[in-house]
CSV table of C-alpha atoms and ligand atoms in Angstrom, one decimal:
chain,number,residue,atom,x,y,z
A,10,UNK,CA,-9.7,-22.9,10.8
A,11,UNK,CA,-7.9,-21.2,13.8
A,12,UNK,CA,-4.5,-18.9,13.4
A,13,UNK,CA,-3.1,-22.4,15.3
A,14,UNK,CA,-3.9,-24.5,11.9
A,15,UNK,CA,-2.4,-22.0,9.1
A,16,UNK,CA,0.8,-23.3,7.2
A,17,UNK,CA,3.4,-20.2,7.9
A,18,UNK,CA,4.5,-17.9,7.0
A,19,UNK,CA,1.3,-16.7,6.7
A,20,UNK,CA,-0.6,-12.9,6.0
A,21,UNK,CA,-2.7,-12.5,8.8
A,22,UNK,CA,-5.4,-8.9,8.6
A,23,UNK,CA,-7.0,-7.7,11.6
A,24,UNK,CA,-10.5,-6.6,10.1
A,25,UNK,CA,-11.3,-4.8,13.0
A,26,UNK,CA,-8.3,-2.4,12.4
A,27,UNK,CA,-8.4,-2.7,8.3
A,28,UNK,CA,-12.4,-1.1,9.3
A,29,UNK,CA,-11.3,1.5,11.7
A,30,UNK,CA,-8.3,2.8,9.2
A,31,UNK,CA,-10.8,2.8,6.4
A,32,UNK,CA,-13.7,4.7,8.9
A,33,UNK,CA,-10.8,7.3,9.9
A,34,UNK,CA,-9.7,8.3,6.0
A,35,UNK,CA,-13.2,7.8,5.0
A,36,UNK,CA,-14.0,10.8,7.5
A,37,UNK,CA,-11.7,13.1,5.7
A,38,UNK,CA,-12.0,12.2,2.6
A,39,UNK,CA,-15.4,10.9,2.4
A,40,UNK,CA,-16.5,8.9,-1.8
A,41,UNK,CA,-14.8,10.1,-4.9
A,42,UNK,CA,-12.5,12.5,-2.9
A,43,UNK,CA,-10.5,9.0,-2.0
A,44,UNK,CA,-8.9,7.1,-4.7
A,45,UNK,CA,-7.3,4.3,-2.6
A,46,UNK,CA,-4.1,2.6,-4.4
A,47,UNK,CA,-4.0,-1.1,-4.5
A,48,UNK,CA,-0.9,-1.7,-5.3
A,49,UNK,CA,-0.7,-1.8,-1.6
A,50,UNK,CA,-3.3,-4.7,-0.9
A,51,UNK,CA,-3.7,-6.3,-4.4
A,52,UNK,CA,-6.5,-7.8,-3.3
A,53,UNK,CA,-10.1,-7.4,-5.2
A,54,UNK,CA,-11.8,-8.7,-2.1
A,55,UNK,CA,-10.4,-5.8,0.0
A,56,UNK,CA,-10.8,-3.6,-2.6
A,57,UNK,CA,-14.5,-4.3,-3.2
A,58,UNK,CA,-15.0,-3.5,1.0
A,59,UNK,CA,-13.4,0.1,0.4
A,60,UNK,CA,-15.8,0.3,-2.6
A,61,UNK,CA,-18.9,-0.6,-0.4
A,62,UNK,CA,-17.5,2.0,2.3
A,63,UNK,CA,-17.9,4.9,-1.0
A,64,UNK,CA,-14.7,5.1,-2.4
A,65,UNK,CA,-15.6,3.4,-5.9
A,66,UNK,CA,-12.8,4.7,-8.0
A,67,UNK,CA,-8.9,3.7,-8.0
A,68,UNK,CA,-5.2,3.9,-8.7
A,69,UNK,CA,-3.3,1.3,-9.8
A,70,UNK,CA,0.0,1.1,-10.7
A,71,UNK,CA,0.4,-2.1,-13.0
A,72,UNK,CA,-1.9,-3.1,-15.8
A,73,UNK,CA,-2.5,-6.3,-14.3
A,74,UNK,CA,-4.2,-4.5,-12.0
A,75,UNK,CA,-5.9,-2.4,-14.1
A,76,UNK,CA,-7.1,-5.5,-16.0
A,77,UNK,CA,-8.2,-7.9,-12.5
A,78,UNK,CA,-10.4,-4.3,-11.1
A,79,UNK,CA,-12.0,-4.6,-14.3
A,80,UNK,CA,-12.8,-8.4,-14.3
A,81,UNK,CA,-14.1,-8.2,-10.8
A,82,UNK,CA,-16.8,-5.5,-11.2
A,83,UNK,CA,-14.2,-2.4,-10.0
A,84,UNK,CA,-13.8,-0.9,-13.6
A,85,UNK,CA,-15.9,2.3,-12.5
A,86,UNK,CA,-12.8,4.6,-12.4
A,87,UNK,CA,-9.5,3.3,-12.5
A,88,UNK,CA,-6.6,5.5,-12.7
A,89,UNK,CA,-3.2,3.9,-14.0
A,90,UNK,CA,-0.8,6.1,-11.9
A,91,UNK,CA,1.8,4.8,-14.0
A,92,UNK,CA,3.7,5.1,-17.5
A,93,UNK,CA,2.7,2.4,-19.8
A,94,UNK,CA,3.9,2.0,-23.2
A,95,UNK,CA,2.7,-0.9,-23.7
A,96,UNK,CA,-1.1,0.3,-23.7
A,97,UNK,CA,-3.0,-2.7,-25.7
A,98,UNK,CA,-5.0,-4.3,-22.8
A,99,UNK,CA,-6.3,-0.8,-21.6
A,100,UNK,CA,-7.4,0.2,-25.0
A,101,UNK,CA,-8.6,-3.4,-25.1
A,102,UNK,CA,-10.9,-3.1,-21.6
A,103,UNK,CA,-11.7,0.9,-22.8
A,104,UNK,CA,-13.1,-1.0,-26.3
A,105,UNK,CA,-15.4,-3.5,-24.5
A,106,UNK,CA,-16.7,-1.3,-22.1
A,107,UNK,CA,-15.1,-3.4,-19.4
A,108,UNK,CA,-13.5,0.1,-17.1
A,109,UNK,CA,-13.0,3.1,-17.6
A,110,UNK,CA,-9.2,4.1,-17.9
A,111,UNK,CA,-7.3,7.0,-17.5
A,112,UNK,CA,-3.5,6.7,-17.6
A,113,UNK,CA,-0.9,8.9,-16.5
A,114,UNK,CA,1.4,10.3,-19.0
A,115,UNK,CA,4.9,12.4,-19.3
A,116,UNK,CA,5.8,12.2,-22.5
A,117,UNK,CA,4.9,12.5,-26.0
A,118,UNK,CA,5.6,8.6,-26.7
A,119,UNK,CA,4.0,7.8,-23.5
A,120,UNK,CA,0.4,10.4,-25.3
A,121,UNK,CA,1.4,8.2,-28.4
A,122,UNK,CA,0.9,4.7,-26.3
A,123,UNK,CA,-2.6,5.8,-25.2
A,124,UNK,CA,-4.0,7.4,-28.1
A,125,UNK,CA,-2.5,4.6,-30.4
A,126,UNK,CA,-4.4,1.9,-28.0
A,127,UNK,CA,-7.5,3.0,-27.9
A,128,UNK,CA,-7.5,4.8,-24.5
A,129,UNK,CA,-9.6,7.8,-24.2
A,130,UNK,CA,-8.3,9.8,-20.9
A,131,UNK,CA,-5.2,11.0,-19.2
A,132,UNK,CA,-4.0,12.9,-16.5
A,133,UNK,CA,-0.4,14.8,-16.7
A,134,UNK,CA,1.9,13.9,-14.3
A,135,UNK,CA,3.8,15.8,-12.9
A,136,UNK,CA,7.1,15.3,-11.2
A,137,UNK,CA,7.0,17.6,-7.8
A,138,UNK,CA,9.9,16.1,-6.3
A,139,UNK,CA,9.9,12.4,-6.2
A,140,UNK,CA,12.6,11.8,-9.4
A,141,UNK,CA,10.8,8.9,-10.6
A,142,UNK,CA,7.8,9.7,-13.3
A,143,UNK,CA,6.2,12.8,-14.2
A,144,UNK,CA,7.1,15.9,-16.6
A,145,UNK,CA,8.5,19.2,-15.3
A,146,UNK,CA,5.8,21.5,-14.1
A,147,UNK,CA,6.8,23.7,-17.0
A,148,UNK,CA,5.8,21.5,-19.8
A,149,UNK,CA,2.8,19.9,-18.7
A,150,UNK,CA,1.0,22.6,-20.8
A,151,UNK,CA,2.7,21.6,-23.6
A,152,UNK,CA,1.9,17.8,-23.1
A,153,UNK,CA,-2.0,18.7,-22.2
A,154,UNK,CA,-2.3,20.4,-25.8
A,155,UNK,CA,-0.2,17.1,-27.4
A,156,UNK,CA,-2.4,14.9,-25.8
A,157,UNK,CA,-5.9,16.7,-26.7
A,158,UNK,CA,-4.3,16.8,-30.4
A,159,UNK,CA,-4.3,13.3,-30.4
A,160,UNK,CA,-7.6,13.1,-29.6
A,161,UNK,CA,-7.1,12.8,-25.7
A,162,UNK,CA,-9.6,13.7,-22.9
A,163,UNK,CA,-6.4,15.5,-20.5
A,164,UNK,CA,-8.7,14.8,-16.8
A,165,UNK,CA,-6.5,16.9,-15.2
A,166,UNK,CA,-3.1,16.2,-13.3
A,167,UNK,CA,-1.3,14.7,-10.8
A,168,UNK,CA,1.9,14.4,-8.8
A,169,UNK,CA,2.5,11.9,-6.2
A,170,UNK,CA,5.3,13.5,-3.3
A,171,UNK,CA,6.4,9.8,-2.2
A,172,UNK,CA,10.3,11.8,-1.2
A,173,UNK,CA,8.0,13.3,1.0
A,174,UNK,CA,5.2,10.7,2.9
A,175,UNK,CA,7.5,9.1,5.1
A,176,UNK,CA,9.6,12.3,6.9
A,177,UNK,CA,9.5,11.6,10.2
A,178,UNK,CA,9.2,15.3,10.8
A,179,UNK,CA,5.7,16.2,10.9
A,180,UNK,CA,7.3,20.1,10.2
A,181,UNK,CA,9.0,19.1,7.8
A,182,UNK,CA,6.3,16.8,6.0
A,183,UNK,CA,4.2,19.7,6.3
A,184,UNK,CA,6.5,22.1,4.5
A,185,UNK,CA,7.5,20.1,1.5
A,186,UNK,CA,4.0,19.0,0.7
A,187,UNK,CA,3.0,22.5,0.7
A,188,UNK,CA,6.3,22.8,-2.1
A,189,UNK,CA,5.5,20.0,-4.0
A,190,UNK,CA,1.8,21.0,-4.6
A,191,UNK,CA,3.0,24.7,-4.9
A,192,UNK,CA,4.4,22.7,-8.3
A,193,UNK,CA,1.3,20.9,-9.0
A,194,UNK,CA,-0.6,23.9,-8.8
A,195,UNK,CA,1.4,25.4,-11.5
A,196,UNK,CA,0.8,22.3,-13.7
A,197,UNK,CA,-2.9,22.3,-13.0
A,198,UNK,CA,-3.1,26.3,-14.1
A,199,UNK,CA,-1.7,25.0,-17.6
A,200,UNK,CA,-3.2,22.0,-18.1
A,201,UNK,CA,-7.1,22.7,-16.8
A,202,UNK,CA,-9.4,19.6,-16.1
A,203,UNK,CA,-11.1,18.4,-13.0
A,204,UNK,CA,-8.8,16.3,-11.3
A,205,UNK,CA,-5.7,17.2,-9.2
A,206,UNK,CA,-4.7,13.7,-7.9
A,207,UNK,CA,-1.6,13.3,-5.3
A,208,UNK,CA,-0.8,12.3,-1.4
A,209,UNK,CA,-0.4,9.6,0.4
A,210,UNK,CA,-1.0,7.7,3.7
A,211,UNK,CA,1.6,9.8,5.4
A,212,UNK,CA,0.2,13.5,4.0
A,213,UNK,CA,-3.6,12.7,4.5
A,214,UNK,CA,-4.6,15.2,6.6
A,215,UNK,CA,-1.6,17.4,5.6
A,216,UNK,CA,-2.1,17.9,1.7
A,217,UNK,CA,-5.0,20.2,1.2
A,218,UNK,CA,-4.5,21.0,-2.3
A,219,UNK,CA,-5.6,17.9,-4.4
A,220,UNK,CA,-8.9,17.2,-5.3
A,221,UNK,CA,-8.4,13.3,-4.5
A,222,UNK,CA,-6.3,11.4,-2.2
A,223,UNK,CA,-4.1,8.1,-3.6
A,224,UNK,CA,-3.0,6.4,-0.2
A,225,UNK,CA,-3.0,2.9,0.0
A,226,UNK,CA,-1.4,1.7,2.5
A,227,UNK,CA,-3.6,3.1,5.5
A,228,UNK,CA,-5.8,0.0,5.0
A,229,UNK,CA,-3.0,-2.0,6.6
A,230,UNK,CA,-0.6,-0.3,7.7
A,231,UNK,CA,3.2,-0.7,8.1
A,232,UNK,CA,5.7,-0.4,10.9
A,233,UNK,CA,7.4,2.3,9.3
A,234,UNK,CA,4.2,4.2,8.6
A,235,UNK,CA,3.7,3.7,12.5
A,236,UNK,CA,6.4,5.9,13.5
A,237,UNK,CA,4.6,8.7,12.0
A,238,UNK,CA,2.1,8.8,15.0
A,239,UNK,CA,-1.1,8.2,12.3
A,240,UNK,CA,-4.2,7.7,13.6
A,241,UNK,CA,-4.5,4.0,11.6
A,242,UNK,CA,-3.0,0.6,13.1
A,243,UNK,CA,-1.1,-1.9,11.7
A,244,UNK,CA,-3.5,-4.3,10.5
A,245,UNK,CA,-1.4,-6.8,8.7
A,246,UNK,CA,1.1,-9.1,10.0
A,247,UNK,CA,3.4,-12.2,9.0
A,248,UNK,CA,2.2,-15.0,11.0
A,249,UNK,CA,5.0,-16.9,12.0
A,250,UNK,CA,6.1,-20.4,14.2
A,251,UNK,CA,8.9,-20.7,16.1
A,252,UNK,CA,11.0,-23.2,14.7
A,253,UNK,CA,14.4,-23.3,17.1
A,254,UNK,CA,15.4,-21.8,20.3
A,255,UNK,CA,18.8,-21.2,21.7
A,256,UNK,CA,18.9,-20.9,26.1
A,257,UNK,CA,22.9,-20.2,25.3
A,258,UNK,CA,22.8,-17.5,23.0
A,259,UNK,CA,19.3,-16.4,24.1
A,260,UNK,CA,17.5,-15.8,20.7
A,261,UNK,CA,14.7,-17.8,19.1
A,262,UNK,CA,14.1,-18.0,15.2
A,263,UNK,CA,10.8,-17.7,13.6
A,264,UNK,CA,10.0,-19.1,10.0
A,265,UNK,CA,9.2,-15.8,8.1
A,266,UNK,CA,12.1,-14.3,6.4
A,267,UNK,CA,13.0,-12.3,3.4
A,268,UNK,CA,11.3,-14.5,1.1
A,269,UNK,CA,8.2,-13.8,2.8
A,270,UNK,CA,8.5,-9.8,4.1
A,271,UNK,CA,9.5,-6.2,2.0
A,272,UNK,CA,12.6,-5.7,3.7
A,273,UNK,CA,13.5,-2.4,1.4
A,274,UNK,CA,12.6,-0.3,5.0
A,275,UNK,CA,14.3,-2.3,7.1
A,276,UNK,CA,13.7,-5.2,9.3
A,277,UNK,CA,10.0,-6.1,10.5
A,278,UNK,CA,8.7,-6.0,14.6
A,279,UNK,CA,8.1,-8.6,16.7
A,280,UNK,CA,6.2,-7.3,19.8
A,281,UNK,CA,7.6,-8.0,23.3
A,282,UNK,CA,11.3,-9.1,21.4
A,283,UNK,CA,14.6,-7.6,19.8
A,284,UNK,CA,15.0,-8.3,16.2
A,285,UNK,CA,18.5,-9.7,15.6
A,286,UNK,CA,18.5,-9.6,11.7
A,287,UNK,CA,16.7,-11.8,8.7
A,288,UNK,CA,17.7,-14.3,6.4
A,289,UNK,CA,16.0,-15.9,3.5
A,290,UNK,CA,14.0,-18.0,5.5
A,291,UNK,CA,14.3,-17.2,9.0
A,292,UNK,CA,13.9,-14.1,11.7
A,293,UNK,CA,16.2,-14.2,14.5
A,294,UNK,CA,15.3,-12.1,17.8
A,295,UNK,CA,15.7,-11.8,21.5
A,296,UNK,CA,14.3,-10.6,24.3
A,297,UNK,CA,14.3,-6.4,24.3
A,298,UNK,CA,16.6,-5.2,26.1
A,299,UNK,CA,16.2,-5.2,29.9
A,300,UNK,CA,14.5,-8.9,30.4
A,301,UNK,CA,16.6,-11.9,30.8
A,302,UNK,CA,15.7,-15.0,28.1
A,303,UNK,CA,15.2,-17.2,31.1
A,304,UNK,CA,12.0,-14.7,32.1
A,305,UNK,CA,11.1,-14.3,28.1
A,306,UNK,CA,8.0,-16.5,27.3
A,307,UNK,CA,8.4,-17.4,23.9
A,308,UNK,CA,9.1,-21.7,22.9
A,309,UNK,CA,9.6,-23.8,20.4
A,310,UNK,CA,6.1,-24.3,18.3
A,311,UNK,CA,4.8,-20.7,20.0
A,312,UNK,CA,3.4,-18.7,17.1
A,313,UNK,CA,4.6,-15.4,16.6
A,314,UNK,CA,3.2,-11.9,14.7
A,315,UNK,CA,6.0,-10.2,12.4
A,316,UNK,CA,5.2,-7.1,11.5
A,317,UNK,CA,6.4,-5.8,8.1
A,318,UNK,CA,8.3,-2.6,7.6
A,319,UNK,CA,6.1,-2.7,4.5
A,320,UNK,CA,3.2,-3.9,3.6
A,321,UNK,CA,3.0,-3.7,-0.7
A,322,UNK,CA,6.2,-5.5,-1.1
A,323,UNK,CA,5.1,-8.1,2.0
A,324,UNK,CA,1.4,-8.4,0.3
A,325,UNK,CA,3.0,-9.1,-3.0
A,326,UNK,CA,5.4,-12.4,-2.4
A,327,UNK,CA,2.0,-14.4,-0.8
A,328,UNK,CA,-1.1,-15.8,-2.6
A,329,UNK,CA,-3.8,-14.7,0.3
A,330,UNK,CA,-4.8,-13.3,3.4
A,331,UNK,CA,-6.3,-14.9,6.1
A,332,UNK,CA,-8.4,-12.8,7.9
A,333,UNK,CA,-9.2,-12.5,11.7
A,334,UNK,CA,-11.9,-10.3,13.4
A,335,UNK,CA,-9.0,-8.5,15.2
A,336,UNK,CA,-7.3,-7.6,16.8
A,337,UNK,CA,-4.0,-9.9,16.1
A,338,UNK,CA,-2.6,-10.1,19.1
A,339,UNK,CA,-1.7,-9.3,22.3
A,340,UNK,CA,0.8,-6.9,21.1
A,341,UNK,CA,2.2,-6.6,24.5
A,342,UNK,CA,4.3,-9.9,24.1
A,343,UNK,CA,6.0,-11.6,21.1
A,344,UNK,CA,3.7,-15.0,20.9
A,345,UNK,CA,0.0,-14.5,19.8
A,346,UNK,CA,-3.3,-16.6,20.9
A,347,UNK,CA,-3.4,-19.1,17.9
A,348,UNK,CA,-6.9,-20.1,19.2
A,349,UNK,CA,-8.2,-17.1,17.1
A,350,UNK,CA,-10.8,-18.0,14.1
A,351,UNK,CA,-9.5,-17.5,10.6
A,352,UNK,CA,-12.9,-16.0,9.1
A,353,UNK,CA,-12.1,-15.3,5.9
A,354,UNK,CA,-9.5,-15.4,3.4
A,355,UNK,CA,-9.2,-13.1,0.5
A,356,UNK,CA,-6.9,-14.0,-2.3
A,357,UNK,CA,-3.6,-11.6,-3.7
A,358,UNK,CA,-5.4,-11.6,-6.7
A,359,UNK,CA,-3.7,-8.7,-8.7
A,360,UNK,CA,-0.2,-9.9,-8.4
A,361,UNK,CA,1.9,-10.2,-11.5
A,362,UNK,CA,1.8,-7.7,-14.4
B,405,LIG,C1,1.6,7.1,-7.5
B,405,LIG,C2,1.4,6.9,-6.0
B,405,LIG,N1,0.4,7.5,-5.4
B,405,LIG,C3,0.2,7.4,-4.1
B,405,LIG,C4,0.9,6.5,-3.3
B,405,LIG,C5,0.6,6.5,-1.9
B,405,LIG,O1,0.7,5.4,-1.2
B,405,LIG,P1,0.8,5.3,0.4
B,405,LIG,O2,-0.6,5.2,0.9
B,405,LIG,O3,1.6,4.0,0.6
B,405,LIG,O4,1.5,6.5,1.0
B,405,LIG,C6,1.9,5.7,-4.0
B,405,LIG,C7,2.8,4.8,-3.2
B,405,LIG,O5,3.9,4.5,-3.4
B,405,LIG,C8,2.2,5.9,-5.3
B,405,LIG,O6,3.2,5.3,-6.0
């Protein structure tokens, strides 16, 4: 099968790239020290290559997740960075030896949850910023002693500064991180344990206070991540035919739209081409800016590479990815050579809860 015979839209993965952005992190933050986070990929297949590479435990932040590691051999460490009331089908995979769990917590109902189910280990987490989970550094103590009342193992901590991964500012990136894990230090001095867990793609080589790293999407890579200057490609893109051309106007529309690409950081790249906007099935562009549509190469039936603003909502609304040896391209103009070999295809397999 060549990138000529997929139905689009279609996820396409350079493996080339996908091996290079794993052989970069896995430089810095060689084994254990890297906890990748599939909610990025959702893919076991992809996941099982970053375990060969060394890094053999995980975040996740659904249970389905949690749940398809498990059933595909990945159970060695698995780290819910998530609040979960509904804690059954950990306690349930703890029980039978399938994974071993440990689940963030923030409050006493969510210590409650876990202890209730049957799971044995938590971390604290700890909000350093981002106002979506985690306690205030000052009562994480509090929580740690809750949790090992009720019979808890407390690993550690952690706190994820997602307000703080995508600043275009490398100053600035620099600076906050260095305040948000000022907080998570606090909370680790109160809490005790092993594990400080935090970062992401776009504070890799910039958070130096965690004891692992929980990026995800530097396997792939986004557009918006691009603009950071990161020394990882984009590796995943939206195959896409072009369906209708207009000479008048001077636009062309390819099939992949809204229903088939994250759009919550805006709208996705097509090399060589101006992107016009999205609808729910459709990506309108032009030539950039300077080149006439009568000199711009791209026709009716070309095949075209849109590149997503991000990947874990993109990943999520398809079934598989159809991998290439890499590179997709050329990325100099906006059609790609559809001649390339499709060589394997690795199912979304932890979509869902
Ligand atoms: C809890 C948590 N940790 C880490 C990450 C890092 O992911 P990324 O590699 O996309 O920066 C995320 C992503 O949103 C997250 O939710």
């Amino acid at each position: 099968v060549r990138l000529a015979d997929l139905p689009t839209p279609a996820l396409v993965v350079d493996h080339e790239g996908f091996r290079a952005n794993v052989a970069t992190m896995g430089d810095r933050w060689p084994g254990a020290a890297l906890r990748p986070h599939v909610k990025a990929f959702k893919s076991t297949a992809l996941a099982h290559q970053l375990a060969a590479s060394g890094h053999t435990g995980f975040c996740c932040a659904t249970i389905r997740e949690v749940e398809g590691m498990a059933a595909a051999g990945l159970g060695a460490d698995l780290l819910l960075a998530n609040e979960v009331l509904d804690a059954g089908r950990l306690g349930a995979l703890v029980r039978a030896d399938a994974a071993r769990v440990t689940v963030a917590v923030d409050s006493p109902e969510t210590i409650a949850a876990a202890a209730a189910a049957g799971v044995r280990e938590v971390l604290i987490d700890v909000n350093v910023g981002l106002p979506r989970c985690g306690c205030d550094p000052g009562d994480a103590g509090r929580l740690a002693d809750e949790a090992r009342a009720a019979g808890l193992t407390v690993r550690g901590v952690m706190g994820y500064e997602g307000h703080v991964v995508g600043l275009a500012d490398r100053a600035a990136r620099t600076d906050q991180t260095a305040t948000a894990m000022a907080l998570l230090g606090e909370a680790h001095a109160a809490v005790g344990g092993d594990v400080v867990s935090g970062g992401g793609t776009g504070t890799w080589d910039l958070n130096t206070w965690i004891t692992e790293l929980q990026a995800g999407s530097f396997t792939l890579l986004d557009t918006a991540y691009d603009e950071l200057g990161l020394p990882f490609r984009p590796a995943l893109c939206v195959l896409g035919t072009v369906i209708s051309t207009n000479a008048t106007a001077g636009y062309a529309v390819a099939d992949v739209g809204l229903k088939s690409l994250g759009m919550d950081h805006g709208n996705p790249l097509v090399d060589g081409a101006t992107v016009w906007f999205c609808s729910d099935e459709h990506t309108t562009f032009g030539p950039p800016r300077g080149t006439a549509y009568g000199d711009w190469p791209v026709r009716v039936g070309d095949r075209v590479a849109v590149w997503p603003a991000h990947i874990d909502p993109t990943i999520a609304l398809h079934a598989q990815l159809s991998v290439i040896d890499g590179p997709i391209g050329p990325r100099t103009g906006a059609t790609i050579d559809p001649t390339a070999e499709v060589v394997d295809t690795w199912p979304v397999d932890l979509r869902n809860w």
